[in-house]
Amino acid sequence: MMLAHDSTASHSITLAMTFGALAAFVAAWASRPTRSFAPVAWFSGATIALGLSSLPSFEAAAAKSFAAHMVQHLVLWVIVPLAVVKAHPVLVLRRAGLRPPLQSGRITHGHPLTMYASIWFLVVGTMYGTHLTRFYDLALHHQWVHDVEHLVYLGTALLLWSALLSGPRSLAPARFGLAGAVTVPLVFLGIILTTADIPVSSVYLDRLGLTHAIADQRVGASLMWIGLMAAMVPVVIASVWRWAGHEQQIAKARERRESLHSQEATT
């Protein structure tokens, strides 16, 4: 859980919560350990990244710079949720004898395409709504809004990365479509932020001045592009690879059926 804060006390609370979650995860994994230590490594990485991004110095930098704030958001939107998903927490909890409400490899019940469309709407709507509206300034002025913003980022990102990295091969085309459908509008958002003549935040305008605020915003938008491409391109490649593998399996199964029918016909 990510809480924005500006004091040592609130930072200590955040660290206690995040490392408490790590301790609980390790305990669940240790109750029925597997040969692979990867889940613990991934979850530890997520915890460390979360803790570092919530340092008071990081929070202070994010309050003064759009670029620094964008780095913090990338940690929440890419690094932490990706590491959490790779840790397979649902499987770890199930092996420990617990029954989480989520099924392994699935986020929710219902048709996958409906689920993916809902995730797209949440992710894209959140990114546009928090970057191109007054919400951005509200988050800088009010800590509770900042808290909500970070929680929403983390929650929607967990949904997105869970959908992109899990599921059967038959859903590879849908995952490819979801990755592309998310990437295009977010790249366009980066273009808007890069080419804007006015900073999206009046806070940065007041603190940095027009020239420096625009330059800072362009750096932040460039970081958004780099982070987005670094995260999404491997996912797209993997989706295409799994898609091709699934189609190859279908083709081989069809050939076996045709061969069997041919043999039966000749006999």
Tab-separated table of C-alpha atoms in Angstrom:
chain	number	residue	atom	x	y	z
A	1	MET	CA	0.000	0.000	0.000
A	2	MET	CA	1.348	3.374	-0.995
A	3	LEU	CA	0.670	6.448	1.106
A	4	ALA	CA	2.006	9.843	0.157
A	5	HIS	CA	3.502	11.607	3.133
A	6	ASP	CA	5.740	14.455	4.143
A	7	SER	CA	6.886	13.473	7.636
A	8	THR	CA	9.128	10.894	9.266
A	9	ALA	CA	6.210	9.498	11.280
A	10	SER	CA	4.001	8.828	8.230
A	11	HIS	CA	7.000	7.425	6.370
A	12	SER	CA	7.605	5.010	9.253
A	13	ILE	CA	3.976	3.890	9.107
A	14	THR	CA	4.253	3.293	5.364
A	15	LEU	CA	7.436	1.271	5.780
A	16	ALA	CA	5.883	-0.766	8.590
A	17	MET	CA	2.892	-1.614	6.388
A	18	THR	CA	4.915	-2.519	3.301
A	19	PHE	CA	7.484	-4.633	5.122
A	20	GLY	CA	4.689	-6.191	7.174
A	21	ALA	CA	3.163	-7.318	3.886
A	22	LEU	CA	6.557	-8.727	2.853
A	23	ALA	CA	6.863	-10.627	6.143
A	24	ALA	CA	3.382	-12.099	5.679
A	25	PHE	CA	4.204	-13.132	2.101
A	26	VAL	CA	7.481	-14.781	3.132
A	27	ALA	CA	5.697	-16.610	5.947
A	28	ALA	CA	3.073	-17.914	3.514
A	29	TRP	CA	5.776	-19.023	1.060
A	30	ALA	CA	7.871	-20.660	3.817
A	31	SER	CA	4.905	-22.695	5.081
A	32	ARG	CA	5.105	-24.740	1.873
A	33	PRO	CA	8.281	-23.621	0.103
A	34	THR	CA	8.910	-24.511	-3.511
A	35	ARG	CA	12.242	-25.054	-5.195
A	36	SER	CA	12.042	-21.595	-6.683
A	37	PHE	CA	12.915	-18.582	-4.561
A	38	ALA	CA	11.708	-16.286	-7.354
A	39	PRO	CA	8.349	-15.346	-5.735
A	40	VAL	CA	10.109	-14.056	-2.624
A	41	ALA	CA	12.672	-12.195	-4.740
A	42	TRP	CA	9.983	-10.535	-6.853
A	43	PHE	CA	7.874	-9.549	-3.840
A	44	SER	CA	10.955	-8.258	-2.026
A	45	GLY	CA	11.811	-6.131	-5.057
A	46	ALA	CA	8.301	-4.692	-5.086
A	47	THR	CA	8.535	-3.867	-1.392
A	48	ILE	CA	11.930	-2.194	-1.726
A	49	ALA	CA	10.786	-0.126	-4.731
A	50	LEU	CA	7.655	0.924	-2.846
A	51	GLY	CA	9.665	1.917	0.196
A	52	LEU	CA	12.203	3.922	-1.789
A	53	SER	CA	9.535	5.783	-3.757
A	54	SER	CA	7.830	6.809	-0.528
A	55	LEU	CA	10.912	8.371	1.060
A	56	PRO	CA	10.271	11.926	2.328
A	57	SER	CA	13.008	13.215	0.027
A	58	PHE	CA	11.309	11.562	-2.957
A	59	GLU	CA	7.956	13.035	-1.937
A	60	ALA	CA	9.516	16.480	-1.599
A	61	ALA	CA	11.062	16.204	-5.065
A	62	ALA	CA	7.738	15.087	-6.567
A	63	ALA	CA	6.041	18.125	-5.052
A	64	LYS	CA	8.543	20.411	-6.804
A	65	SER	CA	9.082	18.670	-10.134
A	66	PHE	CA	6.772	17.042	-12.677
A	67	ALA	CA	9.653	14.830	-13.848
A	68	ALA	CA	10.330	13.545	-10.332
A	69	HIS	CA	6.613	12.962	-9.845
A	70	MET	CA	6.526	10.992	-13.083
A	71	VAL	CA	9.353	8.749	-11.863
A	72	GLN	CA	7.335	8.069	-8.717
A	73	HIS	CA	4.262	7.262	-10.794
A	74	LEU	CA	6.240	4.890	-13.026
A	75	VAL	CA	7.414	3.027	-9.934
A	76	LEU	CA	3.772	2.658	-8.871
A	77	TRP	CA	2.436	1.907	-12.321
A	78	VAL	CA	5.149	-0.401	-13.696
A	79	ILE	CA	7.820	-1.627	-11.293
A	80	VAL	CA	5.792	-2.442	-8.171
A	81	PRO	CA	2.715	-4.071	-9.781
A	82	LEU	CA	4.818	-5.961	-12.330
A	83	ALA	CA	6.968	-7.406	-9.539
A	84	VAL	CA	3.905	-8.270	-7.465
A	85	VAL	CA	2.267	-10.108	-10.376
A	86	LYS	CA	5.501	-11.994	-11.114
A	87	ALA	CA	5.564	-13.093	-7.455
A	88	HIS	CA	2.289	-15.010	-8.043
A	89	PRO	CA	0.802	-14.096	-4.633
A	90	VAL	CA	-2.455	-15.969	-5.281
A	91	LEU	CA	-0.603	-19.253	-5.902
A	92	VAL	CA	1.605	-18.709	-2.851
A	93	LEU	CA	-1.434	-18.127	-0.640
A	94	ARG	CA	-3.240	-21.144	-2.054
A	95	ARG	CA	-0.226	-23.373	-1.392
A	96	ALA	CA	-0.177	-22.054	2.169
A	97	GLY	CA	-3.740	-23.320	2.637
A	98	LEU	CA	-5.408	-19.942	2.281
A	99	ARG	CA	-8.247	-19.318	-0.127
A	100	PRO	CA	-7.986	-15.843	-1.648
A	101	PRO	CA	-11.070	-14.648	-3.555
A	102	LEU	CA	-9.160	-14.595	-6.840
A	103	GLN	CA	-8.615	-17.701	-8.896
A	104	SER	CA	-5.131	-18.442	-10.146
A	105	GLY	CA	-4.537	-16.768	-13.487
A	106	ARG	CA	-7.812	-14.855	-13.367
A	107	ILE	CA	-8.745	-11.462	-12.024
A	108	THR	CA	-12.452	-11.831	-11.991
A	109	HIS	CA	-15.275	-13.966	-13.292
A	110	GLY	CA	-16.987	-13.252	-16.583
A	111	HIS	CA	-16.017	-13.036	-20.222
A	112	PRO	CA	-12.317	-12.194	-20.736
A	113	LEU	CA	-13.048	-9.553	-23.386
A	114	THR	CA	-15.449	-7.757	-21.057
A	115	MET	CA	-12.812	-7.895	-18.338
A	116	TYR	CA	-10.120	-6.517	-20.664
A	117	ALA	CA	-12.392	-3.704	-21.863
A	118	SER	CA	-13.114	-2.740	-18.264
A	119	ILE	CA	-9.402	-2.717	-17.427
A	120	TRP	CA	-8.671	-0.537	-20.469
A	121	PHE	CA	-11.317	1.960	-19.435
A	122	LEU	CA	-10.005	2.111	-15.859
A	123	VAL	CA	-6.342	2.474	-16.850
A	124	VAL	CA	-6.760	5.025	-19.637
A	125	GLY	CA	-9.444	6.962	-17.780
A	126	THR	CA	-7.261	7.146	-14.686
A	127	MET	CA	-4.175	8.361	-16.554
A	128	TYR	CA	-6.033	11.052	-18.508
A	129	GLY	CA	-8.173	12.078	-15.563
A	130	THR	CA	-5.221	12.567	-13.226
A	131	HIS	CA	-2.899	14.320	-15.693
A	132	LEU	CA	-5.156	16.623	-17.725
A	133	THR	CA	-7.606	17.864	-15.086
A	134	ARG	CA	-7.535	19.830	-11.847
A	135	PHE	CA	-7.040	16.547	-10.018
A	136	TYR	CA	-3.275	16.896	-10.497
A	137	ASP	CA	-3.148	20.166	-8.545
A	138	LEU	CA	-5.537	18.796	-5.941
A	139	ALA	CA	-3.153	15.897	-5.357
A	140	LEU	CA	-0.292	18.324	-4.792
A	141	HIS	CA	-2.322	20.510	-2.429
A	142	HIS	CA	-4.108	17.809	-0.414
A	143	GLN	CA	-2.362	14.745	0.948
A	144	TRP	CA	-5.489	12.590	1.123
A	145	VAL	CA	-6.075	13.184	-2.623
A	146	HIS	CA	-2.440	12.236	-3.241
A	147	ASP	CA	-3.010	9.044	-1.246
A	148	VAL	CA	-6.081	8.172	-3.290
A	149	GLU	CA	-4.215	8.894	-6.532
A	150	HIS	CA	-1.389	6.515	-5.650
A	151	LEU	CA	-3.750	3.782	-4.507
A	152	VAL	CA	-5.731	4.052	-7.744
A	153	TYR	CA	-2.535	3.909	-9.809
A	154	LEU	CA	-1.376	0.813	-7.989
A	155	GLY	CA	-4.771	-0.892	-8.125
A	156	THR	CA	-5.406	-0.310	-11.829
A	157	ALA	CA	-1.829	-1.291	-12.682
A	158	LEU	CA	-2.202	-4.555	-10.787
A	159	LEU	CA	-5.325	-5.315	-12.822
A	160	LEU	CA	-3.541	-4.466	-16.068
A	161	TRP	CA	-0.370	-6.465	-15.447
A	162	SER	CA	-2.359	-9.422	-14.103
A	163	ALA	CA	-4.356	-9.482	-17.327
A	164	LEU	CA	-1.281	-9.078	-19.552
A	165	LEU	CA	0.885	-11.698	-17.837
A	166	SER	CA	-1.558	-14.471	-16.935
A	167	GLY	CA	-4.103	-16.675	-18.589
A	168	PRO	CA	-4.107	-19.468	-21.182
A	169	ARG	CA	-2.455	-19.209	-24.584
A	170	SER	CA	-5.869	-18.947	-26.223
A	171	LEU	CA	-6.137	-15.430	-24.757
A	172	ALA	CA	-2.842	-14.286	-26.297
A	173	PRO	CA	-4.601	-12.339	-29.104
A	174	ALA	CA	-6.772	-10.554	-26.534
A	175	ARG	CA	-3.718	-9.711	-24.419
A	176	PHE	CA	-1.955	-8.382	-27.500
A	177	GLY	CA	-4.984	-6.234	-28.247
A	178	LEU	CA	-5.130	-4.965	-24.661
A	179	ALA	CA	-1.441	-4.042	-24.656
A	180	GLY	CA	-1.822	-2.113	-27.896
A	181	ALA	CA	-5.073	-0.489	-26.839
A	182	VAL	CA	-3.440	0.789	-23.649
A	183	THR	CA	-0.177	1.853	-25.265
A	184	VAL	CA	-1.635	4.033	-28.036
A	185	PRO	CA	-3.660	6.453	-25.864
A	186	LEU	CA	-0.871	6.685	-23.292
A	187	VAL	CA	1.639	7.541	-26.019
A	188	PHE	CA	-0.799	10.199	-27.196
A	189	LEU	CA	-0.989	11.499	-23.609
A	190	GLY	CA	2.788	11.779	-23.647
A	191	ILE	CA	2.586	13.771	-26.884
A	192	ILE	CA	0.049	16.139	-25.321
A	193	LEU	CA	2.282	16.717	-22.300
A	194	THR	CA	5.387	17.156	-24.446
A	195	THR	CA	3.896	19.684	-26.850
A	196	ALA	CA	1.816	21.670	-24.350
A	197	ASP	CA	2.691	25.375	-24.104
A	198	ILE	CA	1.275	25.638	-20.581
A	199	PRO	CA	2.201	23.336	-17.655
A	200	VAL	CA	-0.552	20.969	-16.589
A	201	SER	CA	-0.006	22.024	-12.984
A	202	SER	CA	-0.243	25.573	-11.691
A	203	VAL	CA	1.810	24.428	-8.694
A	204	TYR	CA	4.872	23.745	-10.836
A	205	LEU	CA	4.248	26.964	-12.786
A	206	ASP	CA	4.338	28.992	-9.565
A	207	ARG	CA	7.398	27.193	-8.192
A	208	LEU	CA	9.524	26.905	-11.338
A	209	GLY	CA	8.341	29.634	-13.645
A	210	LEU	CA	6.938	29.135	-17.143
A	211	THR	CA	10.138	28.214	-18.982
A	212	HIS	CA	11.489	25.768	-16.406
A	213	ALA	CA	8.051	24.276	-15.731
A	214	ILE	CA	7.519	23.471	-19.423
A	215	ALA	CA	11.037	22.013	-19.744
A	216	ASP	CA	10.473	19.930	-16.619
A	217	GLN	CA	7.132	18.707	-17.965
A	218	ARG	CA	8.737	17.644	-21.236
A	219	VAL	CA	11.368	15.663	-19.355
A	220	GLY	CA	8.623	13.972	-17.345
A	221	ALA	CA	6.630	13.180	-20.487
A	222	SER	CA	9.758	11.696	-22.092
A	223	LEU	CA	10.225	9.505	-19.021
A	224	MET	CA	6.621	8.374	-19.435
A	225	TRP	CA	7.355	7.331	-23.026
A	226	ILE	CA	10.544	5.510	-22.097
A	227	GLY	CA	8.966	3.710	-19.149
A	228	LEU	CA	5.872	2.793	-21.136
A	229	MET	CA	7.844	1.399	-24.088
A	230	ALA	CA	10.270	-0.478	-21.847
A	231	ALA	CA	7.357	-2.154	-20.095
A	232	MET	CA	4.958	-2.751	-22.980
A	233	VAL	CA	7.219	-3.803	-25.873
A	234	PRO	CA	8.344	-7.064	-24.183
A	235	VAL	CA	4.712	-7.813	-23.293
A	236	VAL	CA	3.621	-7.290	-26.902
A	237	ILE	CA	6.437	-9.508	-28.192
A	238	ALA	CA	5.578	-12.222	-25.665
A	239	SER	CA	1.886	-12.015	-26.590
A	240	VAL	CA	2.672	-12.407	-30.292
A	241	TRP	CA	4.983	-15.345	-29.513
A	242	ARG	CA	2.310	-17.094	-27.432
A	243	TRP	CA	-0.285	-16.286	-30.070
A	244	ALA	CA	1.900	-17.917	-32.736
A	245	GLY	CA	2.478	-20.921	-30.490
A	246	HIS	CA	-1.259	-21.293	-29.908
A	247	GLU	CA	-1.993	-21.106	-33.640
A	248	GLN	CA	0.718	-23.701	-34.282
A	249	GLN	CA	-0.866	-26.048	-31.741
A	250	ILE	CA	-4.257	-25.609	-33.404
A	251	ALA	CA	-2.757	-26.327	-36.820
A	252	LYS	CA	-1.038	-29.483	-35.562
A	253	ALA	CA	-4.239	-30.695	-33.904
A	254	ARG	CA	-6.141	-30.095	-37.146
A	255	GLU	CA	-3.536	-32.039	-39.115
A	256	ARG	CA	-3.748	-34.956	-36.664
A	257	ARG	CA	-7.542	-35.049	-36.985
A	258	GLU	CA	-7.373	-34.929	-40.780
A	259	SER	CA	-4.735	-37.666	-40.797
A	260	LEU	CA	-6.885	-39.813	-38.501
A	261	HIS	CA	-9.979	-39.314	-40.656
A	262	SER	CA	-7.927	-40.184	-43.743
A	263	GLN	CA	-6.696	-43.401	-42.155
A	264	GLU	CA	-10.235	-44.357	-41.091
A	265	ALA	CA	-11.527	-43.653	-44.602
A	266	THR	CA	-8.911	-45.928	-46.209
A	267	THR	CA	-9.722	-48.769	-43.813
